[in-house]
Every structure is written in C-alpha cells, then in structure tokens.
Amino acid sequence: MKKSQNNDPFWWSFFGAGGVFSSFFVPIHVLLLGLALPLGWWLWPEHESLLELARHPLARIYLFLLIALSLFHAAHRIRFTLHDLLLAHSVDKPAAFACYGGAIIGTLYAMVTVWTL
Amino acid sequence: MQKSIKIEVKRYIPEKQPTPFYQEYEIPLEPKWGVLDALTYIKDEMDGTLSFRWSCHMGVCGSCGMMVNGQPALTCATFLEEYLPGPIRIEPLDHFRVIRDLVIDTDDFMGKLKRVKPWLIPVEEKPLSEGENKQTPAELAAFKQYTLCINCLLCYSACPVVGLNETFVGPAAIALAQRYNYDSRDQGQAERHDVLLDHGGAFDCTLIGECSRACPKHVDPTGAIQRYKADGALEYWKRLILPRGAASK
Amino acid sequence: MDTQTQAPYKRFRPERYKPQMALSWWWQKPTYLLYILRELTSVFVATYAVILLLTLRALGAGGEAWSDWLTTLQSPGMIALHLVILLFAVYHSLTWFSLAPTALVLRIKDYTVPAKALVVAHVVIWLLCSIAIAAIVLTR
Ligand code: SF4
Ligand code: FES
C-alpha cells in the first residue's frame, strides 16, 4: 500500500459535500434575499431581528458551512472546467492554485465574519 | 423506395499520405443491412484496400466499434435504415491512435486495463480439495453488471476526459476494477486503490456520463466510477488519518 | 500514470495517426453542452457565496449599512444578476439530485431502492428544506 501522490480525492470530498449543501440550500437564499426581499414580495423582518436570527449558534454554523462548502465545491468544478475548455494541461496547476486558494481565503473570511457577527 | 445509400469513410493510409481523408462509396441499400455489412460489401465488391475489424457479427466480441455519424457504435448492431436517406459517415473510434483506416491501436487501453488488475486477488489460494468458492445470488448481483463488458471501447470514444487527458485509465477499466472490488472472493481492493486514487485514476473523471449512454451492454461505467469515488475518498481519508496499515489491506 | 506494459509495435507499420480534440468539442453534442452548462453553475454558486458573505457583513455592520445594502440589492443590475444566479442554482440542484443515485446505492436486504425513488426523495427533501428556511426567516 502506498500513500497517494494525488490530492484530488481530498478536494473531491469537499466538492461533494459542497455540492450537497449548495444544491439543497442555495436556491432558497437567492430567492429570499436576492428577489423576494428587494422586490418587496413580503413584509420583511427588521434588521435587529434578522441579526438576532443570524447570531443563533446553529445559524452561525449553518451560514459558515453554506459559504465555505459552496466555495470549495465551486473551486473544484471551475478548476476542471478550465481544463475542459482550454484543453491545456499547463493551466491546471495555476488554476488549482487560484481556485483552491480563493476558496481557502473565502473560508477564512467567512469564519471571521460569522464569528464577529 | 431508396435504392442506394452513400457511405463516407475516413481513411488513413500512412504509406500514401500522412493525414486521413474521406472517401465516398455509393452502395446498394439492402433491407436489414448493418453498417458492418455495408463495409463488407465495399471491401468485397468495390475497394479491397479498406481495412476494418470485426469478428462475431452479433454484438458480443466488441471488435467492430466505430464512429457512425459522430456516435460510437457497434457497426454490426447498427442498421443502415436508421440513417436514411444518408449519407453515413464512418470514422475510426475517437481518441485512439489509428493504425490504418478504421483500425485503431488498442495497446494503450490494454496497458491501462492491466494496471487495475482485473482478476481475482485472494489473500491466499484455496486448495482445490476444499471445493468451489460459493457465492450467494446477492453476492453475484453485487458485481454481475460489470462482468458484461465486452471491451468494445465505445465508452472511451464517448468520453471527452479520455480525449483531454491521455493518462486517464478510462471508463471500462474502472468498471472492470469494480467488477473485482465488489466480488466476495476478491481481496485486491488495496492494490486497485493504489492505481485508482492516483493521477489518471477515477478522480480525473468529471461525471459527464456519456460512457454509460454509449455502452451497448448497459455496464454503466458512470455508476461504477461514481461508486468508486465514494469508496476511494473514504480510503484516501483513512490512509491520511489512520496509522499506516490500518486502512484496508 | 505509466501504462506501458510492452514495447510499442515498430516493425512494419509503426505510423499512427492521433486525432486532436477540437477546442469546440463541448459544442458538438447536446449532452456535452448540457454538461458544460452544469459545470458553469459553479461560477454562479461561488458568486452567490460571495454575495451572501457581503450580506452578512452588511447585516453585522449596523442598521444604516444594512439599508444601504438593501438599496444596492434593489438596483436592476442586482435583480437581474440574482435571476440568472437562481436559474443556474436550480439547474445545479436538479442535476445534482438526478446524478446522486450514480454514487449512492441503497440496499435494504435484497431490495435495491430504484434510482428514480432516490431522485424524488432528494427533490422532496430539497423543497421541505427550502420551505423551512423561508419560514424561519420570514416569521421573524
Ligand atoms: S463498458 Fe460498455 S462501452 Fe465500455 S468497453 Fe465495456 S461494453 Fe464497451
Ligand atoms: S462484430 Fe463482434 S461486436 Fe460487432
């Protein structure tokens, strides 16, 4: 048995988890916060009560996971799509670096944001 | 009623010219002729220099795979009538090196197939005197679908990842690895993990799903690969976290 | 990966023609195009993750920042962007659910749960989750 030299299974695990999370939860957030709220389809809760809701420990964990896992999911897909569309193996290393790097930075930022909310 | 049909064949004759070209043949349209029959007619009656492979003429040997109007197909199981009024364009299977006309070089696939060790790897050989290895119907059902592969390579031609990435072991090889991984008599998972977790293994697949749509035997390589990714990711984390040797042997 | 198991044949006809994939390969079959569209949903998922992050920052920055952010969200450009994101996000969800049975095989004793039932279960759970989230937010 040898240790794999390939880290794709590592990233794939987060891609998969992010795929599950984002497919279940992203659309409703887009609908609520991006369309229903700005277009005034509903009488919206006040800033204070929304903030209180987001500060609930479970809500913090949920929001962090939703953002971080969505980023890792997207990072993995974007990396492979670039390879598919450009047909160039040489772009894969830099693309992987940029995609996963972006997801890591976004995750750290999300962690701070959710923590200090 | 149409009497004849035009067949355009992609030809490659290295001693004549280094690049392929298309040649047209107008052949009589016989009811119930397969694309393979058309090629045989051309070779027998019109142009003996045309090269192609076939053997069983009944969809089991897997040697007559070609691109028919851009789709990988077993030419013995694909009928002219499906393509009326024509023309029908016949090309060698995509993504493979071509030896001549419609004959592809399968060496690369054979090497890849061998690497995933598609044979039973028992921990220890059971002596004959102990009798046969029995399997329940449920144990057989766990892998039976994957035994139906005829190595026709249609799935390789259907798969863009195979074309984009020469190192990818490919759909049929992974399906055949799974055929043994899911066999109750086999203990070779760890050796196959070494190959399938590595570069060129199952994680190069991006789940396009075209292999399963192309497969004439309903092997469903897509499912085999996806199920491997789930098993393989678990194994990857075990190897990363657990002390050496604790992951599956 | 090195896949060579024997020396390549060289004797009489060593020439090989290797076809090259066209840059436009994904345009050549409807299934390939749908695949690329599915993969491109990730760009919109990532975009939304960033928007959600910005929304949280605005929420945490006080009432004034929040109403500023709401005004931004009300601009036609943002509405249009969210419409596009929603379309891609729903396509992402539906393709994800329909492919889930490829990796997930549920066996209960000798009975294998059919793939269709798994897809339907995913969609039902998705709708229930969405309703739950909407109810939690809207009834505050
Ligand atoms: S998996 Fe199907 S398409 Fe692929 S080689 Fe086997 S029989 Fe042919
Ligand atoms: S000739 Fe054997 S499968 Fe077609």
mmCIF file of N, CA, C and O in Angstrom, chain A residues 4 12 17 21 24 36 59-61 69-70 72 83 85 91 93 99:
data_model
loop_
_atom_site.group_PDB
_atom_site.id
_atom_site.type_symbol
_atom_site.label_atom_id
_atom_site.label_comp_id
_atom_site.label_asym_id
_atom_site.label_seq_id
_atom_site.Cartn_x
_atom_site.Cartn_y
_atom_site.Cartn_z
ATOM 1 N N SER A 4 -1.085 8.001 -1.576
ATOM 2 C CA SER A 4 -1.364 8.571 -2.877
ATOM 3 C C SER A 4 -0.619 9.890 -3.056
ATOM 4 O O SER A 4 -0.546 10.714 -2.153
ATOM 5 N N TRP A 12 -11.956 16.513 -3.833
ATOM 6 C CA TRP A 12 -13.237 15.953 -4.285
ATOM 7 C C TRP A 12 -14.186 15.782 -3.102
ATOM 8 O O TRP A 12 -15.397 16.003 -3.241
ATOM 9 N N ALA A 17 -19.259 17.397 -0.643
ATOM 10 C CA ALA A 17 -20.007 17.942 0.489
ATOM 11 C C ALA A 17 -20.620 19.282 0.110
ATOM 12 O O ALA A 17 -21.792 19.575 0.409
ATOM 13 N N PHE A 21 -24.595 20.474 -0.025
ATOM 14 C CA PHE A 21 -25.047 21.636 0.740
ATOM 15 C C PHE A 21 -25.619 22.719 -0.166
ATOM 16 O O PHE A 21 -26.713 23.240 0.074
ATOM 17 N N PHE A 24 -29.008 21.866 -1.928
ATOM 18 C CA PHE A 24 -30.192 21.916 -1.078
ATOM 19 C C PHE A 24 -30.535 23.344 -0.646
ATOM 20 O O PHE A 24 -31.704 23.680 -0.506
ATOM 21 N N ALA A 36 -37.070 38.148 -3.367
ATOM 22 C CA ALA A 36 -38.264 38.451 -2.565
ATOM 23 C C ALA A 36 -38.078 39.697 -1.710
ATOM 24 O O ALA A 36 -38.955 40.557 -1.648
ATOM 25 N N ALA A 59 -27.323 28.952 13.493
ATOM 26 C CA ALA A 59 -27.342 29.754 12.268
ATOM 27 C C ALA A 59 -25.921 30.115 11.858
ATOM 28 O O ALA A 59 -25.580 30.095 10.670
ATOM 29 N N ARG A 60 -25.083 30.422 12.840
ATOM 30 C CA ARG A 60 -23.682 30.749 12.527
ATOM 31 C C ARG A 60 -23.002 29.559 11.844
ATOM 32 O O ARG A 60 -22.324 29.721 10.829
ATOM 33 N N ILE A 61 -23.176 28.389 12.433
ATOM 34 C CA ILE A 61 -22.546 27.192 11.854
ATOM 35 C C ILE A 61 -23.084 26.954 10.449
ATOM 36 O O ILE A 61 -22.340 26.716 9.492
ATOM 37 N N LEU A 69 -18.399 25.635 2.102
ATOM 38 C CA LEU A 69 -18.522 24.445 1.261
ATOM 39 C C LEU A 69 -18.907 24.807 -0.173
ATOM 40 O O LEU A 69 -18.425 24.191 -1.125
ATOM 41 N N SER A 70 -19.761 25.830 -0.321
ATOM 42 C CA SER A 70 -20.098 26.261 -1.686
ATOM 43 C C SER A 70 -18.841 26.720 -2.422
ATOM 44 O O SER A 70 -18.669 26.439 -3.612
ATOM 45 N N PHE A 72 -15.709 25.726 -1.883
ATOM 46 C CA PHE A 72 -14.863 24.581 -2.238
ATOM 47 C C PHE A 72 -15.476 23.767 -3.371
ATOM 48 O O PHE A 72 -14.765 23.266 -4.248
ATOM 49 N N HIS A 83 -9.847 23.332 -17.442
ATOM 50 C CA HIS A 83 -9.085 22.316 -18.162
ATOM 51 C C HIS A 83 -9.884 21.794 -19.359
ATOM 52 O O HIS A 83 -9.358 21.633 -20.463
ATOM 53 N N LEU A 85 -12.232 23.327 -21.051
ATOM 54 C CA LEU A 85 -12.489 24.315 -22.095
ATOM 55 C C LEU A 85 -11.213 24.764 -22.793
ATOM 56 O O LEU A 85 -11.245 25.130 -23.954
ATOM 57 N N VAL A 91 -2.406 24.743 -17.758
ATOM 58 C CA VAL A 91 -3.160 25.677 -16.925
ATOM 59 C C VAL A 91 -3.620 25.021 -15.625
ATOM 60 O O VAL A 91 -4.069 25.708 -14.706
ATOM 61 N N LYS A 93 -2.198 23.430 -12.997
ATOM 62 C CA LYS A 93 -1.520 23.766 -11.732
ATOM 63 C C LYS A 93 -1.873 25.167 -11.260
ATOM 64 O O LYS A 93 -2.360 25.335 -10.145
ATOM 65 N N CYS A 99 -7.941 28.506 -7.702
ATOM 66 C CA CYS A 99 -9.290 28.114 -7.281
ATOM 67 C C CYS A 99 -9.313 27.723 -5.810
ATOM 68 O O CYS A 99 -10.097 28.255 -5.019
#
